Amino acid sequence: MNRFIDYLDISGEVLSAMRNYEPIVALESTIISHGMPYPNNITTALELENIIRDNGATPATIAIISGRIKIGLSREELELLAKSKDVIKVSRRDIPSIIAFGKTGATTVASTMIFAQLAGINVFATGGIGGVHKGAEVTFDISADLTELAQTNVAVICAGVKSILDIGKTLEKLETLGVPVIGYKTNDFPSFYTRKSGFHVDYKFETAVECANIMKAKWDLNLDGGLVIANPIPHEYEAQQELISKAIDMAIYEANKNNISGKEVTPFLLAKIKELTVGESLEANIALIKNNAALAAQIAVEYNRLIEK
Ligand code: PSU
Ligand code: MN
């Protein structure tokens, strides 16, 4: 018998939404523990939850706390993830060890998708997904987020892919894996801090209802796996292209010089970029995640309506 339910702790708020068949939006915790400095991380985490509530859905921030999978976190748990330096970054392969050792971990896109699906949540808002790193033809560094998108039925609302990655190769890999990549009100695949990456999406969607329709069609047809719904950063928060690309080049140079490898690569690059662009990247980061949380809630509401019928 599958005993996964024994590993999950679902918060009162999320449980009540589940019992009433109300829309729920999952949120990851790596952006809290490893993506932003304190106290911006805790204020943003709380704001995201409120934005989701304001848009008619229930937020479910996901993490592993002392070996328990948490679907929906208390204020204290969010504070712990925001402040503690001992929180481990947990992707798919880390899950069994962290649980077996009773440790605390922040979930990436991949592991948040896994736990969201276990809890029956199929909409998830984040900032940017992992992907194919530059030089992957030598290092083989490809995020487990991509293989998760190929198999786990969760729609991921993000602001595209950061140009620390090879965006072209990331999109090729997503195509191979059969993952739909949708542009929300755009034909351009966004690159996190900026609205364009130079690459196009196959399909442009104009409304949350259209996004809900594609999710339903995909899963009704047993086409397992997720979807990438790429929502560009709002114009007024776009970072300066030149500043960002210089910082990214520097960060990659530093990572190579310091022989950074494996799961440390992404956090190292993100931290360097933050350092090099001072406030600008952080402000953009916060703005785009909020924008994604609002859209994700609207999509969750529409998807919920659709499957009720
Ligand atoms: N990209 C970002 N911000 C992030 C991450 C990626 O712009 O915070 C985090 C996400 O949690 C993502 C993870 O799932 O890094 C990918 O890590 P890796 O490349 O090691 O798979
Ligand atoms: Mn990697």
JSON list of C-alpha atoms and ligand atoms in Angstrom, two decimals, residues 28-32 34-36 89-91 106-112 124 126-133 141-146 160-165 192-193 262-267 270 285 288-289, ligand 1:
[
{"chain": "A", "resi": 28, "resn": "GLU", "atom": "CA", "xyz": [8.32, 26.73, -3.31]},
{"chain": "A", "resi": 29, "resn": "SER", "atom": "CA", "xyz": [10.65, 27.41, -0.37]},
{"chain": "A", "resi": 30, "resn": "THR", "atom": "CA", "xyz": [14.09, 27.48, -2.04]},
{"chain": "A", "resi": 31, "resn": "ILE", "atom": "CA", "xyz": [13.38, 31.08, -3.01]},
{"chain": "A", "resi": 32, "resn": "ILE", "atom": "CA", "xyz": [12.89, 31.82, 0.71]},
{"chain": "A", "resi": 34, "resn": "HIS", "atom": "CA", "xyz": [18.39, 30.31, -0.84]},
{"chain": "A", "resi": 35, "resn": "GLY", "atom": "CA", "xyz": [16.92, 32.86, -3.23]},
{"chain": "A", "resi": 36, "resn": "MET", "atom": "CA", "xyz": [16.61, 36.07, -1.24]},
{"chain": "A", "resi": 89, "resn": "LYS", "atom": "CA", "xyz": [18.28, 22.70, -0.84]},
{"chain": "A", "resi": 90, "resn": "VAL", "atom": "CA", "xyz": [16.10, 19.71, -1.71]},
{"chain": "A", "resi": 91, "resn": "SER", "atom": "CA", "xyz": [15.56, 18.52, -5.25]},
{"chain": "A", "resi": 106, "resn": "ALA", "atom": "CA", "xyz": [13.72, 24.02, 1.16]},
{"chain": "A", "resi": 107, "resn": "THR", "atom": "CA", "xyz": [12.05, 22.63, -1.93]},
{"chain": "A", "resi": 108, "resn": "THR", "atom": "CA", "xyz": [13.09, 23.52, -5.49]},
{"chain": "A", "resi": 109, "resn": "VAL", "atom": "CA", "xyz": [10.74, 23.59, -8.46]},
{"chain": "A", "resi": 110, "resn": "ALA", "atom": "CA", "xyz": [11.20, 19.82, -8.92]},
{"chain": "A", "resi": 111, "resn": "SER", "atom": "CA", "xyz": [10.48, 18.79, -5.34]},
{"chain": "A", "resi": 112, "resn": "THR", "atom": "CA", "xyz": [7.69, 21.34, -4.89]},
{"chain": "A", "resi": 124, "resn": "PHE", "atom": "CA", "xyz": [2.39, 26.35, -8.70]},
{"chain": "A", "resi": 126, "resn": "THR", "atom": "CA", "xyz": [7.57, 30.57, -8.70]},
{"chain": "A", "resi": 127, "resn": "GLY", "atom": "CA", "xyz": [10.19, 33.00, -10.04]},
{"chain": "A", "resi": 128, "resn": "GLY", "atom": "CA", "xyz": [12.32, 31.10, -12.51]},
{"chain": "A", "resi": 129, "resn": "ILE", "atom": "CA", "xyz": [12.77, 27.42, -13.26]},
{"chain": "A", "resi": 130, "resn": "GLY", "atom": "CA", "xyz": [16.08, 25.59, -13.46]},
{"chain": "A", "resi": 131, "resn": "GLY", "atom": "CA", "xyz": [17.32, 24.48, -16.87]},
{"chain": "A", "resi": 132, "resn": "VAL", "atom": "CA", "xyz": [20.30, 23.63, -19.03]},
{"chain": "A", "resi": 133, "resn": "HIS", "atom": "CA", "xyz": [23.42, 25.43, -17.85]},
{"chain": "A", "resi": 141, "resn": "ASP", "atom": "CA", "xyz": [24.62, 20.26, -15.72]},
{"chain": "A", "resi": 142, "resn": "ILE", "atom": "CA", "xyz": [20.90, 20.14, -16.46]},
{"chain": "A", "resi": 143, "resn": "SER", "atom": "CA", "xyz": [18.41, 20.90, -13.69]},
{"chain": "A", "resi": 144, "resn": "ALA", "atom": "CA", "xyz": [16.18, 18.10, -12.43]},
{"chain": "A", "resi": 145, "resn": "ASP", "atom": "CA", "xyz": [13.36, 20.67, -12.78]},
{"chain": "A", "resi": 146, "resn": "LEU", "atom": "CA", "xyz": [13.18, 19.78, -16.48]},
{"chain": "A", "resi": 160, "resn": "GLY", "atom": "CA", "xyz": [10.87, 32.26, -17.78]},
{"chain": "A", "resi": 161, "resn": "VAL", "atom": "CA", "xyz": [14.48, 31.25, -17.39]},
{"chain": "A", "resi": 162, "resn": "LYS", "atom": "CA", "xyz": [17.32, 33.35, -16.07]},
{"chain": "A", "resi": 163, "resn": "SER", "atom": "CA", "xyz": [20.14, 33.94, -18.51]},
{"chain": "A", "resi": 164, "resn": "ILE", "atom": "CA", "xyz": [22.58, 32.26, -16.12]},
{"chain": "A", "resi": 165, "resn": "LEU", "atom": "CA", "xyz": [21.28, 29.31, -18.14]},
{"chain": "A", "resi": 192, "resn": "PHE", "atom": "CA", "xyz": [13.32, 36.53, -15.75]},
{"chain": "A", "resi": 193, "resn": "TYR", "atom": "CA", "xyz": [14.71, 40.07, -15.25]},
{"chain": "A", "resi": 262, "resn": "GLY", "atom": "CA", "xyz": [26.58, 20.10, -8.70]},
{"chain": "A", "resi": 263, "resn": "LYS", "atom": "CA", "xyz": [23.68, 21.56, -6.75]},
{"chain": "A", "resi": 264, "resn": "GLU", "atom": "CA", "xyz": [25.82, 24.49, -5.57]},
{"chain": "A", "resi": 265, "resn": "VAL", "atom": "CA", "xyz": [26.02, 26.01, -9.06]},
{"chain": "A", "resi": 266, "resn": "THR", "atom": "CA", "xyz": [22.60, 27.69, -9.17]},
{"chain": "A", "resi": 267, "resn": "PRO", "atom": "CA", "xyz": [22.71, 29.17, -5.63]},
{"chain": "A", "resi": 270, "resn": "LEU", "atom": "CA", "xyz": [22.24, 33.69, -7.93]},
{"chain": "A", "resi": 285, "resn": "ASN", "atom": "CA", "xyz": [12.84, 39.36, -8.42]},
{"chain": "A", "resi": 288, "resn": "LEU", "atom": "CA", "xyz": [7.99, 39.22, -10.88]},
{"chain": "A", "resi": 289, "resn": "ILE", "atom": "CA", "xyz": [7.18, 36.60, -8.27]},
{"chain": "B", "resi": 1, "resn": "PSU", "atom": "N1", "xyz": [16.40, 30.04, -10.65]},
{"chain": "B", "resi": 1, "resn": "PSU", "atom": "C1", "xyz": [16.14, 31.25, -10.14]},
{"chain": "B", "resi": 1, "resn": "PSU", "atom": "N2", "xyz": [15.87, 31.36, -8.81]},
{"chain": "B", "resi": 1, "resn": "PSU", "atom": "C2", "xyz": [15.84, 30.26, -7.99]},
{"chain": "B", "resi": 1, "resn": "PSU", "atom": "C3", "xyz": [16.10, 28.99, -8.56]},
{"chain": "B", "resi": 1, "resn": "PSU", "atom": "C4", "xyz": [16.37, 28.94, -9.89]},
{"chain": "B", "resi": 1, "resn": "PSU", "atom": "O1", "xyz": [16.16, 32.23, -10.85]},
{"chain": "B", "resi": 1, "resn": "PSU", "atom": "O2", "xyz": [15.61, 30.39, -6.79]},
{"chain": "B", "resi": 1, "resn": "PSU", "atom": "C5", "xyz": [16.02, 27.78, -7.69]},
{"chain": "B", "resi": 1, "resn": "PSU", "atom": "C6", "xyz": [14.66, 27.10, -7.88]},
{"chain": "B", "resi": 1, "resn": "PSU", "atom": "O3", "xyz": [14.26, 26.52, -6.65]},
{"chain": "B", "resi": 1, "resn": "PSU", "atom": "C7", "xyz": [14.98, 26.01, -8.89]},
{"chain": "B", "resi": 1, "resn": "PSU", "atom": "C8", "xyz": [16.37, 25.62, -8.45]},
{"chain": "B", "resi": 1, "resn": "PSU", "atom": "O4", "xyz": [14.09, 24.92, -8.87]},
{"chain": "B", "resi": 1, "resn": "PSU", "atom": "O5", "xyz": [17.01, 26.84, -8.10]},
{"chain": "B", "resi": 1, "resn": "PSU", "atom": "C9", "xyz": [17.14, 24.90, -9.53]},
{"chain": "B", "resi": 1, "resn": "PSU", "atom": "O6", "xyz": [18.34, 24.42, -9.01]},
{"chain": "B", "resi": 1, "resn": "PSU", "atom": "P1", "xyz": [19.23, 23.41, -9.87]},
{"chain": "B", "resi": 1, "resn": "PSU", "atom": "O7", "xyz": [19.72, 24.21, -11.04]},
{"chain": "B", "resi": 1, "resn": "PSU", "atom": "O8", "xyz": [20.34, 23.01, -8.97]},
{"chain": "B", "resi": 1, "resn": "PSU", "atom": "O9", "xyz": [18.35, 22.27, -10.25]}
]
